[in-house]
Structures are given as C-alpha cells and as structure tokens.
Coordinates of C-alpha atoms and ligand atoms in Angstrom, one line a residue:
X1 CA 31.8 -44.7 -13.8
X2 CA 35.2 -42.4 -13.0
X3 CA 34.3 -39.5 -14.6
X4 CA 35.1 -36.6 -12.8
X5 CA 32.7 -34.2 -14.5
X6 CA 29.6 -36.0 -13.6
X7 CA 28.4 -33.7 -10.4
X8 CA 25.7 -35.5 -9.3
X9 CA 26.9 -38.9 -8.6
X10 CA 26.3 -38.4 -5.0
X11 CA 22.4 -36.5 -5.0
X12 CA 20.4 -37.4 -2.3
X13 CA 23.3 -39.1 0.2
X14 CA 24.2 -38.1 3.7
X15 CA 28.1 -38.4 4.0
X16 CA 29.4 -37.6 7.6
X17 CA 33.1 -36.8 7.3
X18 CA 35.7 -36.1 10.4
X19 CA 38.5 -34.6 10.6
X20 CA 41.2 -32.9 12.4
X21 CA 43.1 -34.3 15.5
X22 CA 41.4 -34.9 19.0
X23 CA 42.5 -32.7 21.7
X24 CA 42.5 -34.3 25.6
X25 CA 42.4 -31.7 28.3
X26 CA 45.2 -32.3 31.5
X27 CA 44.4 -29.3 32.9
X28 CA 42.6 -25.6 31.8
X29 CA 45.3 -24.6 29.7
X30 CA 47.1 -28.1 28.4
X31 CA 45.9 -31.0 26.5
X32 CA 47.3 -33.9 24.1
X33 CA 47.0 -34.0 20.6
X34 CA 48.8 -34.7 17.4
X35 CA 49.8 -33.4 14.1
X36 CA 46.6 -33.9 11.9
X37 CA 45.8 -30.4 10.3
X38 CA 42.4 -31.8 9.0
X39 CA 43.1 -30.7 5.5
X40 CA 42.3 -34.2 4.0
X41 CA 38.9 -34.3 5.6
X42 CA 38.0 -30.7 4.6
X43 CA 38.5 -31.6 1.2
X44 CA 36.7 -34.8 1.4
X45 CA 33.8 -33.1 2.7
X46 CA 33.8 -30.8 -0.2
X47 CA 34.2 -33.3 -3.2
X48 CA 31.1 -35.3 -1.3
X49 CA 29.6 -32.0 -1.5
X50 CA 30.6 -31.1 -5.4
X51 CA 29.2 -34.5 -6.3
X52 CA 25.3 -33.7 -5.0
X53 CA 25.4 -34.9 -1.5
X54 CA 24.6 -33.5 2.0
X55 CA 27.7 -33.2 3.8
X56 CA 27.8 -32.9 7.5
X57 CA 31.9 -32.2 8.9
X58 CA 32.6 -32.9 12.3
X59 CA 35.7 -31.3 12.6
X60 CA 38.5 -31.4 15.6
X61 CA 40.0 -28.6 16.2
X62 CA 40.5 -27.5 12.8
X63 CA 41.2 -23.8 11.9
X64 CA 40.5 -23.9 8.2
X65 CA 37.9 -22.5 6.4
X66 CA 34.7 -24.1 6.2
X67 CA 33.9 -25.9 2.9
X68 CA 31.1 -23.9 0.7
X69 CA 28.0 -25.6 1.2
X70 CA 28.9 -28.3 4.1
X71 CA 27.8 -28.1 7.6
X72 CA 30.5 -27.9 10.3
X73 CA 30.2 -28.7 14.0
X74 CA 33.1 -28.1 16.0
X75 CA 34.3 -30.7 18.9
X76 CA 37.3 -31.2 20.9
X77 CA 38.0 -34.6 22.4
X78 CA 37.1 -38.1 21.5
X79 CA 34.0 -38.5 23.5
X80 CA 32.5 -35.5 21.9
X81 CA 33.4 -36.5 18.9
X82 CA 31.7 -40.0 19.2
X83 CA 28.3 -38.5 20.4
X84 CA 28.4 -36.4 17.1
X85 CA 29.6 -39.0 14.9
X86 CA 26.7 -41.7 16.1
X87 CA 24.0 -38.9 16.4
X88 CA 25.2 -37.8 12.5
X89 CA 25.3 -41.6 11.8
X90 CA 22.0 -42.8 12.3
X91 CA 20.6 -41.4 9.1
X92 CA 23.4 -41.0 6.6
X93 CA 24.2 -43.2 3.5
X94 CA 28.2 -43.2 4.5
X95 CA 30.4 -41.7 7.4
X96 CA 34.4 -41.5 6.3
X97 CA 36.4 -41.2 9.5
X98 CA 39.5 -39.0 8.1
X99 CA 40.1 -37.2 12.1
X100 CA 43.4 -38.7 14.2
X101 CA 41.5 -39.4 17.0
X102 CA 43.5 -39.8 20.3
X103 CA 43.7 -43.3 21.0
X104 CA 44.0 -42.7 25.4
X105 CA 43.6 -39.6 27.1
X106 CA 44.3 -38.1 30.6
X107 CA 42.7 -39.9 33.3
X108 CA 41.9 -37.2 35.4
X109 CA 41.6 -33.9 34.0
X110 CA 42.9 -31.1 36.7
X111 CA 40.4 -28.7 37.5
X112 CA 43.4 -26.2 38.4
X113 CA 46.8 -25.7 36.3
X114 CA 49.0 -28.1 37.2
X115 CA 52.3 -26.8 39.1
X116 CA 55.5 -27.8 38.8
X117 CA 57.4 -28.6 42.0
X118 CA 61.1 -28.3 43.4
X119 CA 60.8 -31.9 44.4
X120 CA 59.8 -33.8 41.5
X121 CA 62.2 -34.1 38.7
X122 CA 60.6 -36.4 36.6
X123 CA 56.2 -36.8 35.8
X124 CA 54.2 -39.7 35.3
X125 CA 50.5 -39.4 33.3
X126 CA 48.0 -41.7 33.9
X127 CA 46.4 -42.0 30.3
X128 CA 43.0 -43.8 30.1
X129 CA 41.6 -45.6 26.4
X130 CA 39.2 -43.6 24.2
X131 CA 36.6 -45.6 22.5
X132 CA 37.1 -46.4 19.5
X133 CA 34.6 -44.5 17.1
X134 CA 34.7 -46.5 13.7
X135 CA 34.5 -50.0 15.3
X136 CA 31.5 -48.7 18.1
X137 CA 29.7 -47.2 14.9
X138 CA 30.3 -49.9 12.6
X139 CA 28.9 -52.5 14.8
X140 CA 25.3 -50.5 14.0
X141 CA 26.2 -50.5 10.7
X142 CA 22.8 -50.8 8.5
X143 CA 22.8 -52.9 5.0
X144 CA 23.5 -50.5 2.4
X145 CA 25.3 -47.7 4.9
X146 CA 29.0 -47.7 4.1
X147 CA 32.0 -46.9 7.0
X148 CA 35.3 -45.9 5.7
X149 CA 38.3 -45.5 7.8
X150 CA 42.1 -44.2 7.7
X151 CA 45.1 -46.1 8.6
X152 CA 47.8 -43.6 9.8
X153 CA 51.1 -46.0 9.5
X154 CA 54.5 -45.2 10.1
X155 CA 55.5 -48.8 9.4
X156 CA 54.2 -52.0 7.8
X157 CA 51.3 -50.0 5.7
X158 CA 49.4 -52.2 4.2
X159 CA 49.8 -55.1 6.6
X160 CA 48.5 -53.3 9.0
X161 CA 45.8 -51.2 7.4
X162 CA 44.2 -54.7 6.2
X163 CA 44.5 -55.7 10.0
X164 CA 41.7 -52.5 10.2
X165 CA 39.5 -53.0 7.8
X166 CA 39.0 -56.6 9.4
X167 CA 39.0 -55.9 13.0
X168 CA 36.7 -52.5 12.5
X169 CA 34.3 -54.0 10.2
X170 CA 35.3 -51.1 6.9
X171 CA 33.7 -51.1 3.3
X172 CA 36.9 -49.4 2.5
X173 CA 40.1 -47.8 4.4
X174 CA 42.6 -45.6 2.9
X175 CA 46.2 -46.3 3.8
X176 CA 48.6 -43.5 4.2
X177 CA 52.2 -43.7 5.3
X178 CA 52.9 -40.8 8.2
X179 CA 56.2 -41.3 8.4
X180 CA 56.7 -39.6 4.8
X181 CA 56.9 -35.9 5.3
X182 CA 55.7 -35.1 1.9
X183 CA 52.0 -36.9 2.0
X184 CA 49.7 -37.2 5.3
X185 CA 50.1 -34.7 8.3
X186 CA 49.8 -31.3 7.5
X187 CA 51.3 -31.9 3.9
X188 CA 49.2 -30.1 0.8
X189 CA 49.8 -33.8 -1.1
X190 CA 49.0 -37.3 -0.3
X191 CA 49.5 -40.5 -1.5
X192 CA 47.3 -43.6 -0.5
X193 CA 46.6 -47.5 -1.3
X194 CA 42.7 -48.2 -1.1
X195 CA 42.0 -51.3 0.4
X196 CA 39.1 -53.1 0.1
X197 CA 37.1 -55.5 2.5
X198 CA 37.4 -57.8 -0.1
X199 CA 41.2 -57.6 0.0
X200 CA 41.9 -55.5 -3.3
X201 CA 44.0 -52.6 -3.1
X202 CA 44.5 -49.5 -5.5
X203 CA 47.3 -47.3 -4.7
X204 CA 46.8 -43.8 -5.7
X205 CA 49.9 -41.4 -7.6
X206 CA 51.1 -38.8 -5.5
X207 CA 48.5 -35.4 -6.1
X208 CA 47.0 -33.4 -3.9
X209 CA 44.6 -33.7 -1.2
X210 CA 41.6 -32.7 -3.4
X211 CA 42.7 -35.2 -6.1
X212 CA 43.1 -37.8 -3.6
X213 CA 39.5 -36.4 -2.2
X214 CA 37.8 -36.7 -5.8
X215 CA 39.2 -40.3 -6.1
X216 CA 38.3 -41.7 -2.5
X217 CA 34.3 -39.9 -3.5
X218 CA 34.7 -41.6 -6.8
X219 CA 35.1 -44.8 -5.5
X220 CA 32.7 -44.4 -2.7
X221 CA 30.0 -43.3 -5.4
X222 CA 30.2 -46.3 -7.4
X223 CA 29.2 -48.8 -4.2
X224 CA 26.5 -46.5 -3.2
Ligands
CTP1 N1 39.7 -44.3 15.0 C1 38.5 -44.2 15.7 N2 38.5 -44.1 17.1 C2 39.6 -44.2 17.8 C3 40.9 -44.3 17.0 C4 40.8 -44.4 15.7 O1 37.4 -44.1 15.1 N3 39.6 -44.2 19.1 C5 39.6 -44.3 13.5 C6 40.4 -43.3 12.8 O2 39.6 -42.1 12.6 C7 40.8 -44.0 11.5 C8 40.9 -45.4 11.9 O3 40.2 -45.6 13.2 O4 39.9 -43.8 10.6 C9 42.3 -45.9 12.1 O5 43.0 -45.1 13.1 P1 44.5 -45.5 13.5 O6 44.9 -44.5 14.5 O7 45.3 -45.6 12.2 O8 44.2 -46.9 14.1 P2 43.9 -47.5 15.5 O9 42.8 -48.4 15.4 O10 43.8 -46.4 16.5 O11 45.2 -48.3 15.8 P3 46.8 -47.8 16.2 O12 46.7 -46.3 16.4 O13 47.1 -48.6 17.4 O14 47.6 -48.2 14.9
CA2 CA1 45.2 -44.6 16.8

C-alpha cells in the first residue's frame, strides 16, 4: 500500500537514480549546460534509500550534499553518464532518470581556449546529438526491471510526456512543467502528473521535492 511509514517497502532492490544537468566541454574552460540543480534526484535517491533499498546516484555536476547512506559517482557529460548508467543498470531492480541530460553537444571540443577575433562579429557552433540514455537502456530492459523517466515540458505537458513514455519504452514518467518558476529547475517544490504506460495519469499537489520523492518511490514500490 501508500503508507508512508512502512520503511522497508524497497529491501533488497537496486534503484539507480541520476541527476543533475549534463555539462559539454567547447573548450578547457567553457561548456553547455542547463538549469537542473539535481535537487529532485537527490531526494529520490534518498527516499529509495529510507525505504530499504540500495541506492546507487549518478549525479551531473551536482554540488549538494550526498544523501546518507547512497553511493554517489560523479560524471560530467552525457557519454559518461551513459557508461555509468548501463554499467549500474545491468543488475538493478529499477533506474529513474531524474538528470537534464544535454540533448547535442559540441562537435569538436578545442584543445586550446577559444579566442575571440577582430574579424568575426558573429559565431556559429557545430552541435552534435547525444545518445539518448533512457531509450539505449530501455531497449535491454529485463522482465521485471522497471525504467522511469522525466519529461521536462515548457508546453503541451502531458501530450508530450505520453509521446515519451511510448517512444522510450517507460513503466512510468513523471511530467513536470519547466516553464513554471515555482516547481522544476532549481525550485525547493514540485508539482507532477504520473503517467503510466498504460495511459493513466496521477497528478500530484504542489509539496516539496521530498514529498514528490516519497510519492514517485511509493508508486514505484507497489509494481516492484
Ligand atoms: N534523456 C536521456 N538521454 C538523453 C536525453 C534525455 O536519457 N539524451 C532522458 C531524461 O533524463 C528524461 C527523459 O529522457 O528522463 C526525457 O527527457 P526530455 O529532455 O524531457 O526529453 P527528450 O527525449 O530529450 O526530448 P526533448 O528534449 O526534445 O523534448
Ligand atoms: Ca531533452
């Protein structure tokens, strides 16, 4: 069931969580990123971890403290972060991609800063596509592992979230509107619709990122 005081709903799983935002080197001292703090992963990982199971947090560039009893590794760009996430993979019960992963990056990384010169006014960047992690993952899904994903929306939420779930083969993604300052990137609150594969939907109230975390682990706990 719910209940939010049972703590061992989860004994005996391996949940990989990620989180934080992908950074994608130009040069040695600039890169591409976004806003993702990682704050909704972190906690995430630590309700997975409150309810009995072995955590594992690959985190992107993150600069908050870890959660007690998870293991962090650290990573950068998107690459690294899918070696990590399909290494992690291979023997965990569920993986819940929470990290804003860059979706291209720089197609040639400059071994030297880049200068600026009198000449050119303007600057073009070749960007090349990252792979994407969930659907590379999920395509080696096993029975009985589950993959949950994020849909970062500033328009047409759901419509587009269901679009995901489809296309990257999810048990479950968790819909979140970006374009709200008050829930998503970098806020202390969130607000989410659940959306199953099965098409059903459960929007959550607006509470804060460990309440939202509790709920998603809840849920999750009841299809292990
Ligand atoms: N994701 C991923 N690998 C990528 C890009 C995204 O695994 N290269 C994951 C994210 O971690 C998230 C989910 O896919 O769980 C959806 O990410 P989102 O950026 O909302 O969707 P995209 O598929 O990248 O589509 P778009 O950005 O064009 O809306
Ligand atoms: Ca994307």
């Amino acid at each position: 069931a719910h209940e939010l005081g049972s703590n061992h709903r989860m004994a005996g799983k391996r949940v990989v969580v990620t989180a934080g935002g992908t950074r994608e080197p130009l040069d040695p001292v600039r890169y591409l990123t976004n806003h993702s703090s990682g704050k909704m992963g972190y906690a995430i990982a630590q309700a997975a971890q409150r309810a009995g199971a072995d955590v594992t947090l690959i985190a992107a560039n993150t600069v908050l403290p870890a959660p007690k009893g998870v293991k962090v590794v650290h990573i950068q760009t998107a690459r690294e972060l899918l070696k990590n996430v399909q290494a992690a993979f291979e023997a965990a019960d569920v993986l819940i991609m929470a990290a804003a992963v860059a979706d291209y990056r720089p197609a040639e990384v400059a071994d030297q800063k880049i200068k600026k010169t009198a000449q050119n006014e303007t600057m073009t960047l070749k960007l090349v596509r990252n792979p994407d992690i969930l659907k590379t993952v999920g395509a080696s899904k096993r029975p009985g592992q589950l993959v949950i994903g994020f849909a970062a929306e500033t328009t047409d939420l759901i419509t587009n979230a269901e679009k995901k779930v489809k296309s990257k083969h999810l048990d479950l993604i968790v819909a979140n509107d970006v374009s709200n300052q008050k829930i998503g990137f970098n806020s202390d609150n969130n607000q989410v619709t659940f959306l199953f594969a099965d098409g059903s939907q459960e929007k959550t109230p607006l509470e804060s990122k460990p309440k939202v975390a509790e709920a998603l682990i809840a849920i999750i706990s009841q299809k292990l």
